Amino acid sequence: TLLVLPRSLWRLGGGDKMNVSRFFRTAKMVVGISIKDMEGSKAAVLKAIDLAHKDTTVVAYHIPKMMPELMLSSLNDPSDASEEAFLALANAPSKAGQNLQKFIREAADERMKSIGKDINIEYKVANPASDIKSGLGDAIKSEQADLVVLGPGVGGNGSFPPYAATQLNGVTVCIVREHVE
């Protein structure tokens, strides 16, 4: 696990150890979950549960990628499509996000049951966005998160975790890599 702490917590001498401990006890965590990296998303949620205390709120956030060119490419003539077909295409990313949530929720419930924790976890699917990085950054700000927990991306080589560690200012970023071989 790679943990990037805010500058105020870098020094761990003297009384600062208590500040780090207090930080983790009261933190609001946002966990980025993704269909591309389901195992990394699962590992991130499980790590958030392990780090969380009873007063911690964990928000598992999925922001689907908007791909309008793929949504209409299967239609010969988009004007012939029914309103229901357009709604189904428009809702496809959100439906996939709901399936991801179900997968993550089952793993989280199993972990909490096995370790005897009862953590408040909210599951959210944002509107599809063309830029996932800024979308999650906006979600982190709106949630007023203290800690962001992410998987490493597919095969441990995602582009979002390094971006988050270097560009998301004002939050601590935890990149979970324990499941990567």
mmCIF file of C-alpha atoms in Angstrom, residues 4-176:
data_model
loop_
_atom_site.group_PDB
_atom_site.id
_atom_site.type_symbol
_atom_site.label_atom_id
_atom_site.label_comp_id
_atom_site.label_asym_id
_atom_site.label_seq_id
_atom_site.Cartn_x
_atom_site.Cartn_y
_atom_site.Cartn_z
ATOM 1 C CA VAL A 4 0.604 9.831 0.464
ATOM 2 C CA LEU A 5 0.075 11.987 3.565
ATOM 3 C CA PRO A 6 -0.610 15.721 3.585
ATOM 4 C CA ARG A 7 2.351 17.909 4.533
ATOM 5 C CA SER A 8 0.866 18.633 7.954
ATOM 6 C CA LEU A 9 1.259 14.960 8.874
ATOM 7 C CA TRP A 10 4.721 14.290 7.396
ATOM 8 C CA ARG A 11 6.616 14.738 10.638
ATOM 9 C CA LEU A 12 5.932 11.786 12.867
ATOM 10 C CA GLY A 13 7.977 12.913 15.837
ATOM 11 C CA GLY A 14 6.528 13.758 19.233
ATOM 12 C CA GLY A 15 2.799 14.544 19.404
ATOM 13 C CA ASP A 16 2.280 14.228 15.629
ATOM 14 C CA LYS A 17 1.733 10.472 15.979
ATOM 15 C CA MET A 18 -1.471 11.253 17.812
ATOM 16 C CA ASN A 19 -2.524 13.563 14.952
ATOM 17 C CA VAL A 20 -2.029 10.768 12.417
ATOM 18 C CA SER A 21 -4.036 8.388 14.602
ATOM 19 C CA ARG A 22 -6.792 10.967 15.087
ATOM 20 C CA PHE A 23 -6.800 11.644 11.329
ATOM 21 C CA PHE A 24 -7.585 8.007 10.545
ATOM 22 C CA ARG A 25 -10.223 7.739 13.267
ATOM 23 C CA THR A 26 -12.284 10.652 12.011
ATOM 24 C CA ALA A 27 -11.624 10.530 8.295
ATOM 25 C CA LYS A 28 -14.248 10.566 5.593
ATOM 26 C CA MET A 29 -12.988 8.226 2.921
ATOM 27 C CA VAL A 30 -13.807 8.152 -0.760
ATOM 28 C CA VAL A 31 -12.991 4.893 -2.517
ATOM 29 C CA GLY A 32 -12.732 5.090 -6.288
ATOM 30 C CA ILE A 33 -14.269 1.997 -7.860
ATOM 31 C CA SER A 34 -14.042 1.079 -11.517
ATOM 32 C CA ILE A 35 -15.388 -1.540 -13.879
ATOM 33 C CA LYS A 36 -11.964 -1.727 -15.550
ATOM 34 C CA ASP A 37 -10.233 -2.739 -12.310
ATOM 35 C CA MET A 38 -12.791 -4.672 -10.292
ATOM 36 C CA GLU A 39 -10.169 -6.546 -8.260
ATOM 37 C CA GLY A 40 -8.345 -3.312 -7.455
ATOM 38 C CA SER A 41 -11.648 -1.681 -6.521
ATOM 39 C CA LYS A 42 -12.462 -4.584 -4.238
ATOM 40 C CA ALA A 43 -9.012 -4.393 -2.618
ATOM 41 C CA ALA A 44 -9.433 -0.629 -2.117
ATOM 42 C CA VAL A 45 -12.803 -1.033 -0.396
ATOM 43 C CA LEU A 46 -11.453 -3.806 1.818
ATOM 44 C CA LYS A 47 -8.464 -1.614 2.775
ATOM 45 C CA ALA A 48 -10.826 1.269 3.570
ATOM 46 C CA ILE A 49 -12.797 -1.052 5.855
ATOM 47 C CA ASP A 50 -9.580 -2.147 7.562
ATOM 48 C CA LEU A 51 -8.511 1.493 8.113
ATOM 49 C CA ALA A 52 -11.953 2.731 9.142
ATOM 50 C CA HIS A 53 -13.254 3.183 12.650
ATOM 51 C CA LYS A 54 -16.867 3.273 13.789
ATOM 52 C CA ASP A 55 -17.177 7.031 13.151
ATOM 53 C CA THR A 56 -15.680 6.861 9.654
ATOM 54 C CA THR A 57 -17.879 7.304 6.619
ATOM 55 C CA VAL A 58 -16.766 5.466 3.494
ATOM 56 C CA VAL A 59 -18.162 6.477 0.104
ATOM 57 C CA ALA A 60 -17.563 4.022 -2.750
ATOM 58 C CA TYR A 61 -17.749 6.200 -5.848
ATOM 59 C CA HIS A 62 -18.054 5.052 -9.458
ATOM 60 C CA ILE A 63 -17.942 7.549 -12.296
ATOM 61 C CA PRO A 64 -18.811 5.868 -15.604
ATOM 62 C CA LYS A 65 -16.936 6.973 -18.705
ATOM 63 C CA MET A 66 -19.114 8.623 -21.298
ATOM 64 C CA MET A 67 -18.611 7.069 -24.703
ATOM 65 C CA PRO A 68 -21.212 8.540 -27.061
ATOM 66 C CA GLU A 69 -19.434 7.303 -30.189
ATOM 67 C CA LEU A 70 -19.823 3.700 -29.022
ATOM 68 C CA MET A 71 -23.410 4.185 -27.928
ATOM 69 C CA LEU A 72 -24.594 5.168 -31.404
ATOM 70 C CA SER A 73 -22.192 3.135 -33.546
ATOM 71 C CA SER A 74 -24.397 0.051 -33.393
ATOM 72 C CA LEU A 75 -27.378 1.919 -34.841
ATOM 73 C CA ASN A 76 -27.630 2.066 -38.637
ATOM 74 C CA ASP A 77 -29.852 5.130 -38.517
ATOM 75 C CA PRO A 78 -30.174 6.755 -35.084
ATOM 76 C CA SER A 79 -33.404 8.467 -36.131
ATOM 77 C CA ASP A 80 -35.052 5.012 -36.425
ATOM 78 C CA ALA A 81 -34.304 4.117 -32.802
ATOM 79 C CA SER A 82 -37.134 4.200 -30.320
ATOM 80 C CA GLU A 83 -37.095 6.375 -27.233
ATOM 81 C CA GLU A 84 -36.675 3.213 -25.128
ATOM 82 C CA ALA A 85 -33.556 2.248 -27.105
ATOM 83 C CA PHE A 86 -32.009 5.665 -26.509
ATOM 84 C CA LEU A 87 -32.831 5.447 -22.793
ATOM 85 C CA ALA A 88 -31.295 1.973 -22.596
ATOM 86 C CA LEU A 89 -28.105 3.218 -24.269
ATOM 87 C CA ALA A 90 -27.965 6.296 -22.072
ATOM 88 C CA ASN A 91 -28.441 4.234 -18.912
ATOM 89 C CA ALA A 92 -25.934 1.478 -19.827
ATOM 90 C CA PRO A 93 -22.992 3.027 -17.908
ATOM 91 C CA SER A 94 -25.127 3.504 -14.794
ATOM 92 C CA LYS A 95 -26.412 -0.076 -14.991
ATOM 93 C CA ALA A 96 -22.849 -1.360 -15.226
ATOM 94 C CA GLY A 97 -22.004 0.805 -12.213
ATOM 95 C CA GLN A 98 -24.860 -0.757 -10.266
ATOM 96 C CA ASN A 99 -23.489 -4.231 -11.038
ATOM 97 C CA LEU A 100 -20.070 -3.081 -9.858
ATOM 98 C CA GLN A 101 -21.646 -1.763 -6.664
ATOM 99 C CA LYS A 102 -23.282 -5.126 -6.048
ATOM 100 C CA PHE A 103 -19.921 -6.902 -6.443
ATOM 101 C CA ILE A 104 -18.200 -4.433 -4.104
ATOM 102 C CA ARG A 105 -21.057 -4.453 -1.572
ATOM 103 C CA GLU A 106 -20.935 -8.258 -1.266
ATOM 104 C CA ALA A 107 -17.158 -8.213 -0.675
ATOM 105 C CA ALA A 108 -17.468 -5.361 1.843
ATOM 106 C CA ASP A 109 -20.277 -7.049 3.770
ATOM 107 C CA GLU A 110 -18.288 -10.280 3.920
ATOM 108 C CA ARG A 111 -15.162 -8.447 5.206
ATOM 109 C CA MET A 112 -17.070 -6.484 7.849
ATOM 110 C CA LYS A 113 -18.770 -9.656 9.025
ATOM 111 C CA SER A 114 -15.479 -11.563 9.224
ATOM 112 C CA ILE A 115 -13.671 -8.872 11.258
ATOM 113 C CA GLY A 116 -16.663 -7.740 13.301
ATOM 114 C CA LYS A 117 -16.832 -4.145 12.082
ATOM 115 C CA ASP A 118 -19.923 -2.176 11.164
ATOM 116 C CA ILE A 119 -18.792 0.675 8.933
ATOM 117 C CA ASN A 120 -21.151 3.107 7.242
ATOM 118 C CA ILE A 121 -20.531 2.644 3.492
ATOM 119 C CA GLU A 122 -22.407 4.693 0.920
ATOM 120 C CA TYR A 123 -22.413 3.557 -2.706
ATOM 121 C CA LYS A 124 -22.718 6.217 -5.388
ATOM 122 C CA VAL A 125 -22.732 6.213 -9.172
ATOM 123 C CA ALA A 126 -22.144 9.653 -10.647
ATOM 124 C CA ASN A 127 -23.382 10.810 -14.012
ATOM 125 C CA PRO A 128 -21.180 9.613 -16.882
ATOM 126 C CA ALA A 129 -18.231 11.914 -17.492
ATOM 127 C CA SER A 130 -15.846 12.305 -20.395
ATOM 128 C CA ASP A 131 -12.977 13.072 -17.995
ATOM 129 C CA ILE A 132 -12.940 10.577 -15.115
ATOM 130 C CA LYS A 133 -9.982 12.241 -13.398
ATOM 131 C CA SER A 134 -11.647 15.603 -12.969
ATOM 132 C CA GLY A 135 -14.961 13.854 -12.227
ATOM 133 C CA LEU A 136 -13.516 11.979 -9.261
ATOM 134 C CA GLY A 137 -11.649 15.087 -8.168
ATOM 135 C CA ASP A 138 -14.953 16.975 -8.113
ATOM 136 C CA ALA A 139 -16.605 14.106 -6.199
ATOM 137 C CA ILE A 140 -13.812 14.145 -3.613
ATOM 138 C CA LYS A 141 -14.267 17.876 -3.103
ATOM 139 C CA SER A 142 -18.068 17.617 -2.880
ATOM 140 C CA GLU A 143 -17.800 14.791 -0.347
ATOM 141 C CA GLN A 144 -15.173 16.761 1.620
ATOM 142 C CA ALA A 145 -13.037 13.627 1.842
ATOM 143 C CA ASP A 146 -9.972 13.370 4.033
ATOM 144 C CA LEU A 147 -8.695 10.135 2.510
ATOM 145 C CA VAL A 148 -8.950 8.676 -1.003
ATOM 146 C CA VAL A 149 -8.406 4.933 -1.406
ATOM 147 C CA LEU A 150 -7.775 3.572 -4.909
ATOM 148 C CA GLY A 151 -6.835 0.349 -6.606
ATOM 149 C CA PRO A 152 -3.713 0.459 -8.789
ATOM 150 C CA GLY A 153 -5.472 0.010 -12.126
ATOM 151 C CA VAL A 154 -5.482 -3.084 -14.306
ATOM 152 C CA GLY A 155 -2.325 -5.116 -13.672
ATOM 153 C CA GLY A 156 -1.074 -2.437 -11.296
ATOM 154 C CA ASN A 157 -0.442 -0.025 -14.181
ATOM 155 C CA GLY A 158 -3.366 2.393 -14.153
ATOM 156 C CA SER A 159 -2.910 6.063 -14.990
ATOM 157 C CA PHE A 160 -5.340 7.384 -12.394
ATOM 158 C CA PRO A 161 -3.507 6.403 -9.172
ATOM 159 C CA PRO A 162 -0.308 8.341 -10.032
ATOM 160 C CA TYR A 163 -2.457 11.263 -11.162
ATOM 161 C CA ALA A 164 -4.372 11.175 -7.860
ATOM 162 C CA ALA A 165 -1.179 11.000 -5.802
ATOM 163 C CA THR A 166 0.340 13.998 -7.557
ATOM 164 C CA GLN A 167 -2.641 16.186 -8.459
ATOM 165 C CA LEU A 168 -5.371 15.769 -5.815
ATOM 166 C CA ASN A 169 -4.383 18.459 -3.356
ATOM 167 C CA GLY A 170 -5.707 18.624 0.190
ATOM 168 C CA VAL A 171 -6.389 14.905 0.625
ATOM 169 C CA THR A 172 -4.420 11.837 1.569
ATOM 170 C CA VAL A 173 -4.212 9.241 -1.199
ATOM 171 C CA CYS A 174 -3.850 5.529 -0.477
ATOM 172 C CA ILE A 175 -3.095 3.257 -3.442
ATOM 173 C CA VAL A 176 -3.694 -0.391 -2.599
#
